[in-house]
CSV table of C-alpha atoms in Angstrom, one decimal:
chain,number,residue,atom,x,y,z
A,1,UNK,CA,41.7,16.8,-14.1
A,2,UNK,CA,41.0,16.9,-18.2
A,3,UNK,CA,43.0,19.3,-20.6
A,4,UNK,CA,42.7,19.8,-24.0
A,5,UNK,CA,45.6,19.9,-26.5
A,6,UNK,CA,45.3,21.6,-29.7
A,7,UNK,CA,49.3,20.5,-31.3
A,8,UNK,CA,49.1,23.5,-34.2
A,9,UNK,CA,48.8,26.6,-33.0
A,10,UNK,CA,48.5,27.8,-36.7
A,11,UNK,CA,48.0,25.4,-39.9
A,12,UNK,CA,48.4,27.5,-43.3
A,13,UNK,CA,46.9,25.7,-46.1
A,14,UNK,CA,46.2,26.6,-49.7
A,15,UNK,CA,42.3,26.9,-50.7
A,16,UNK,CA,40.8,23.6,-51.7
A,17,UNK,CA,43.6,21.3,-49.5
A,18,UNK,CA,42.2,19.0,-47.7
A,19,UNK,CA,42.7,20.3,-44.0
A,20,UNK,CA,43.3,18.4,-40.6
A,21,UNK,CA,43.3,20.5,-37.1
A,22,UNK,CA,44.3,18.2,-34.0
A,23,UNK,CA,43.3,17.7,-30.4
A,24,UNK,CA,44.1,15.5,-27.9
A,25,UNK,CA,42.2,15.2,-24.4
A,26,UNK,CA,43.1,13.9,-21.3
A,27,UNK,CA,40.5,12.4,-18.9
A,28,UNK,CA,39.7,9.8,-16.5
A,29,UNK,CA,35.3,9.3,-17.2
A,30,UNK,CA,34.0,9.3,-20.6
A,31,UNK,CA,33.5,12.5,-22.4
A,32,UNK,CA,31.9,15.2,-24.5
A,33,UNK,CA,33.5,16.7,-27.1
A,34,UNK,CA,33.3,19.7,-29.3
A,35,UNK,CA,35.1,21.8,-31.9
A,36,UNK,CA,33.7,25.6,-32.1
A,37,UNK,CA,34.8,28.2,-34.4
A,38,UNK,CA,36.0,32.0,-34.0
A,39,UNK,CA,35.4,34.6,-36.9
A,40,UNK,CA,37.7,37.8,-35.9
A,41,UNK,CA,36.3,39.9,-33.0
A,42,UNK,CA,33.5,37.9,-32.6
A,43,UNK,CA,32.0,34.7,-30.2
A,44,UNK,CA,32.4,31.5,-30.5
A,45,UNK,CA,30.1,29.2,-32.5
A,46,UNK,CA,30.0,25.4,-32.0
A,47,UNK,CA,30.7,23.1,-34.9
A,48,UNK,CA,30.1,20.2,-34.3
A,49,UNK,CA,30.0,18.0,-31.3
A,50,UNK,CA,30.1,14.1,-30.3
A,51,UNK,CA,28.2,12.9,-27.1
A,52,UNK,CA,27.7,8.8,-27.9
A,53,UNK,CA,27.3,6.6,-30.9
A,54,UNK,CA,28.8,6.8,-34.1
A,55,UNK,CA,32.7,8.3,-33.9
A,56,UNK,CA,32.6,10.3,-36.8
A,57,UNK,CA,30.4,13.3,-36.7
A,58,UNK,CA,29.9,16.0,-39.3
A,59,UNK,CA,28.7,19.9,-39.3
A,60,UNK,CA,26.6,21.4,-42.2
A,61,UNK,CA,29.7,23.1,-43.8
A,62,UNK,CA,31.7,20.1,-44.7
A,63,UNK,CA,33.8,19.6,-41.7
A,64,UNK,CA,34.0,16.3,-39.7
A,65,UNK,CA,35.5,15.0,-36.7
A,66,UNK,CA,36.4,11.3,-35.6
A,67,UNK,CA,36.8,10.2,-31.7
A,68,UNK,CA,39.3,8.2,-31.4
A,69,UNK,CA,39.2,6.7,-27.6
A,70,UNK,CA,41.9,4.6,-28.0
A,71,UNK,CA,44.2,7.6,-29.2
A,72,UNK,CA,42.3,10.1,-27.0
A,73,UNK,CA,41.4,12.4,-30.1
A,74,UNK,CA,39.3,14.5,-31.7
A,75,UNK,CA,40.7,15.4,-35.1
A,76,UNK,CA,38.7,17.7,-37.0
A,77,UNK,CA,38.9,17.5,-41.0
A,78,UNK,CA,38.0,19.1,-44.6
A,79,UNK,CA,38.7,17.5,-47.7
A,80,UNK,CA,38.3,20.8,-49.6
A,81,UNK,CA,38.9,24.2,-47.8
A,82,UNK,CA,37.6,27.8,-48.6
A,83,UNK,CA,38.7,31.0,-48.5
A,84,UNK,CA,36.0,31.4,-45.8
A,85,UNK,CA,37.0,29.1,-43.3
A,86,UNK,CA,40.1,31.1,-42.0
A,87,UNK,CA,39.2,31.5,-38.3
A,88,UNK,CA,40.1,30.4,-35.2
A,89,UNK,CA,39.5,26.8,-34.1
A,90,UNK,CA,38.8,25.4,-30.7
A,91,UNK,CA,38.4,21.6,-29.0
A,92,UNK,CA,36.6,21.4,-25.9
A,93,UNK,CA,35.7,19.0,-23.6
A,94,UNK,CA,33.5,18.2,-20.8
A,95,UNK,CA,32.8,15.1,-18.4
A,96,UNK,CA,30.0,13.8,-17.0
A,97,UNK,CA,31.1,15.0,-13.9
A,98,UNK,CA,30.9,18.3,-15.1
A,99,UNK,CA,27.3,17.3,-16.2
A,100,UNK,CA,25.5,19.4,-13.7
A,101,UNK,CA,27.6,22.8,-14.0
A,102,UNK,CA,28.3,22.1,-18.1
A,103,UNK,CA,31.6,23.3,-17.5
A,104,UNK,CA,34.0,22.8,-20.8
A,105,UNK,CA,37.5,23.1,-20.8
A,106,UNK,CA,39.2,24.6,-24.0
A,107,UNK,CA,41.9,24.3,-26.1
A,108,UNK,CA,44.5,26.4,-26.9
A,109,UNK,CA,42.8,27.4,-30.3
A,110,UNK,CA,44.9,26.6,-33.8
A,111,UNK,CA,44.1,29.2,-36.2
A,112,UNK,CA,43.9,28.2,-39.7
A,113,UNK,CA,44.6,30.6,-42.3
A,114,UNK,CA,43.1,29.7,-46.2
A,115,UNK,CA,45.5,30.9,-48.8
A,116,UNK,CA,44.6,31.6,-52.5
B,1,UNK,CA,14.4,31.8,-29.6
B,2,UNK,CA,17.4,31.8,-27.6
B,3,UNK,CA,19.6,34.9,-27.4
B,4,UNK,CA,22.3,36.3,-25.8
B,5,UNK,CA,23.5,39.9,-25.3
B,6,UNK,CA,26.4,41.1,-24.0
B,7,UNK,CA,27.9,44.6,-24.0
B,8,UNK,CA,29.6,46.8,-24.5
B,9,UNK,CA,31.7,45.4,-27.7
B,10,UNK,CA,34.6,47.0,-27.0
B,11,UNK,CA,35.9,49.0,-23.6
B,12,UNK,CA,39.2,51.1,-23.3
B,13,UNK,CA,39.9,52.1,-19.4
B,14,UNK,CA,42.9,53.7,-17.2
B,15,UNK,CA,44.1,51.2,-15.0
B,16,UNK,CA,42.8,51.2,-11.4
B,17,UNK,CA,39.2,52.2,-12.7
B,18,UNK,CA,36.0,49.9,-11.7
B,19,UNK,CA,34.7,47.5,-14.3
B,20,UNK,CA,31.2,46.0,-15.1
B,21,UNK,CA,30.1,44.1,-18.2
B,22,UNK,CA,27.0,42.8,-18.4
B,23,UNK,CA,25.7,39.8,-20.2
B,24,UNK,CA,21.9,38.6,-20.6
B,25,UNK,CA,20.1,35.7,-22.0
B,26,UNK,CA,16.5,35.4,-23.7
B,27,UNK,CA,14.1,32.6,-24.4
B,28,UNK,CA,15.4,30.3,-21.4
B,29,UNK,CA,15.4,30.0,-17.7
B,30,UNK,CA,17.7,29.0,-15.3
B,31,UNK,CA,20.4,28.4,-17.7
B,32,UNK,CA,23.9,27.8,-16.3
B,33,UNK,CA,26.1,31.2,-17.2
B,34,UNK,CA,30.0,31.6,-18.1
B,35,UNK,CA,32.0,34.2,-18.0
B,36,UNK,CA,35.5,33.3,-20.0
B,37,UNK,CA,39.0,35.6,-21.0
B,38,UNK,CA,40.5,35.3,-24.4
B,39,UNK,CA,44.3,37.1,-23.9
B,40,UNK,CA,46.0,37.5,-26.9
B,41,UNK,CA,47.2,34.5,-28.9
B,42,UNK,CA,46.4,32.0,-26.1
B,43,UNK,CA,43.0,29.7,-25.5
B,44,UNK,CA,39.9,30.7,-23.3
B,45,UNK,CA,40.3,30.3,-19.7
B,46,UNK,CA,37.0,29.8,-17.3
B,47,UNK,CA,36.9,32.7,-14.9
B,48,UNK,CA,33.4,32.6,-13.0
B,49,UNK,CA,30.2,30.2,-13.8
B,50,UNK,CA,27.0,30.1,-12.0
B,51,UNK,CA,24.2,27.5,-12.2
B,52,UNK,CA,21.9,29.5,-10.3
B,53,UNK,CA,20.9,33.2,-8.8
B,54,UNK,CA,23.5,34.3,-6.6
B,55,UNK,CA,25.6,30.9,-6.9
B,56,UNK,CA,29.1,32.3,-8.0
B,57,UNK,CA,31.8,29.4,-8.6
B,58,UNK,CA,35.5,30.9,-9.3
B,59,UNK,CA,38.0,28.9,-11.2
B,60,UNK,CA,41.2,31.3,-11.2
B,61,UNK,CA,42.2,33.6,-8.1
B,62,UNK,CA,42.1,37.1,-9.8
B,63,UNK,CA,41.7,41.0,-9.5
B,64,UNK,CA,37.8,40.3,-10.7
B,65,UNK,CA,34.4,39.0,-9.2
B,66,UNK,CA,31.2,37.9,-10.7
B,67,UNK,CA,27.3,38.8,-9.8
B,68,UNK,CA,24.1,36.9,-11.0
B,69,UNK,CA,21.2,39.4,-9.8
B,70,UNK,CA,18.7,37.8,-11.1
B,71,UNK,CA,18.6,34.6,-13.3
B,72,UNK,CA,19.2,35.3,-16.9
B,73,UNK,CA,21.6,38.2,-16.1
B,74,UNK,CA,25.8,37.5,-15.1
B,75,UNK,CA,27.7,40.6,-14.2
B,76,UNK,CA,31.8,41.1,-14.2
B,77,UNK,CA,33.2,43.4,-12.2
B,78,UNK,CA,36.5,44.7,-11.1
B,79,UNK,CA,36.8,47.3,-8.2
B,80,UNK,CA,40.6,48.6,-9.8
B,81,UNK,CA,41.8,47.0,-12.9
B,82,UNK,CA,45.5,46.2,-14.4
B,83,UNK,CA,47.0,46.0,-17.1
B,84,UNK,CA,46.4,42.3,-17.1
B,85,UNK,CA,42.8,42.6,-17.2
B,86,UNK,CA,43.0,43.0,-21.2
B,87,UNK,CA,41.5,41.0,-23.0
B,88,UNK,CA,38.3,39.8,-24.7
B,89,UNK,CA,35.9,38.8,-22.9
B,90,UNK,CA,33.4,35.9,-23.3
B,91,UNK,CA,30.3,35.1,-21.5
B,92,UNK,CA,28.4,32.1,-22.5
B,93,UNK,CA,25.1,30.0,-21.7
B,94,UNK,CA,24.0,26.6,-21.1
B,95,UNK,CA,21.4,24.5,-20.3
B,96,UNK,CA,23.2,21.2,-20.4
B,97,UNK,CA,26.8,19.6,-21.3
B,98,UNK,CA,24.7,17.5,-24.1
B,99,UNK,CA,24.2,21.1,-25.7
B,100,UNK,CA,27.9,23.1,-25.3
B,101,UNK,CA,27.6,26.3,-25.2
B,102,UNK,CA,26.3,29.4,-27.1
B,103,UNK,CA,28.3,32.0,-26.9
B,104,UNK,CA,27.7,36.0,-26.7
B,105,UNK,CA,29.5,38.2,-29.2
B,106,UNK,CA,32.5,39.6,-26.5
B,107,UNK,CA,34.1,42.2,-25.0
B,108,UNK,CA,37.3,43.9,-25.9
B,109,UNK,CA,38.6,45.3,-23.3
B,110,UNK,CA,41.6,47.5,-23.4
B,111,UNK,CA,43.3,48.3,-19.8
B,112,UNK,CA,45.0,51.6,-20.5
């Protein structure tokens, strides 16, 4: 069965630190992986997202996450952090098992919290 | 475009009273449908999804049940809720894994 493990629960960092959340996964089949974000008392959005090809995928904001088969991860990173970016963090993944329902199984959730 | 509505936003009930929040997608058909619980300080856990009308598929055993009367609409429902039942409430759409999901804006609800 796959699980997702998200190692911080919480990661304070000062504005403009670089930033790194982790995940590790566990599963058998090759995967799909995501990293969403939670503003308070609101959905989900997704972030970003790697299905096949390059390891190293980016979102419009500045945040970027490497696969890492060998390791298992999914390590999402910022160089530079803002003020803005304090939510709630979640890794997810799926298998192509899981292709025909879609289902995703989440994380834990690390919520990092910007400081001026 | 593709939307997603779900309501209400938030919900305070007495315990043992019936439950129903209802979510509904735009702009797509025959999209696969979600329902996930957010408790407090922990991670979303899967309670129903459906990949078709009237094709309910449970992951947890649970005081709730799931409806999808028609194909862009998913329905949760309790008959008597607990105290447990608190939470926030997602429900979310697909149409593929390649896509992940899009999620509605949640539920509070507050089991009273």
């Amino acid at each position: 069965a796959q699980s997702v493990t998200q190692l911080d629960s919480q990661v304070p960092v000062f504005e403009e630190a670089p930033v790194e959340l982790r995940c590790n996964y566990s599963s058998s089949v090759s995967v799909y992986l995501f990293w969403y974000v939670q503003y308070p008392n609101q959905g989900l959005q997704l972030l970003l997202k790697y299905l096949s090809g390059s390891t190293l995928v980016e979102s419009i904001n500045g945040f970027e996450a490497e696969f890492n088969k060998s390791q298992t991860s999914f390590h999402l990173r910022k160089p530079s952090v803002h003020i803005s970016d304090t939510a709630e963090y979640f890794c997810a993944v799926s298998d192509l098992f899981s292709s025909n329902t879609g289902k995703l199984i989440f994380g834990q959730g690390t919520t990092l919290q910007v400081k001026p | 475009s593709q939307t997603i509505h779900q309501w209400p936003a938030t919900l305070v009930q007495p315990v043992g009273s019936p439950l129903s929040l209802e979510c509904t997608v735009e702009g797509t058909s025959n999209p696969n449908l979600y329902w996930y619980r957010q408790a407090a300080g922990r991670g979303l856990q899967l309670l129903f999804y459906s990949v078709g009308i009237g094709q309910i598929s449970s992951e947890v055993p649970q005081n709730l049940s799931a409806s999808r009367p028609q194909d862009r609409q998913f329905i949760l429902s309790s008959k008597k809720l607990l105290l447990s039942d608190s939470g926030f409430y997602l429900c979310a759409w697909s149409v593929s894994t390649n896509y992940g999901y899009t999620f509605g804006s949640g539920t509070r609800l507050t089991v009273v």
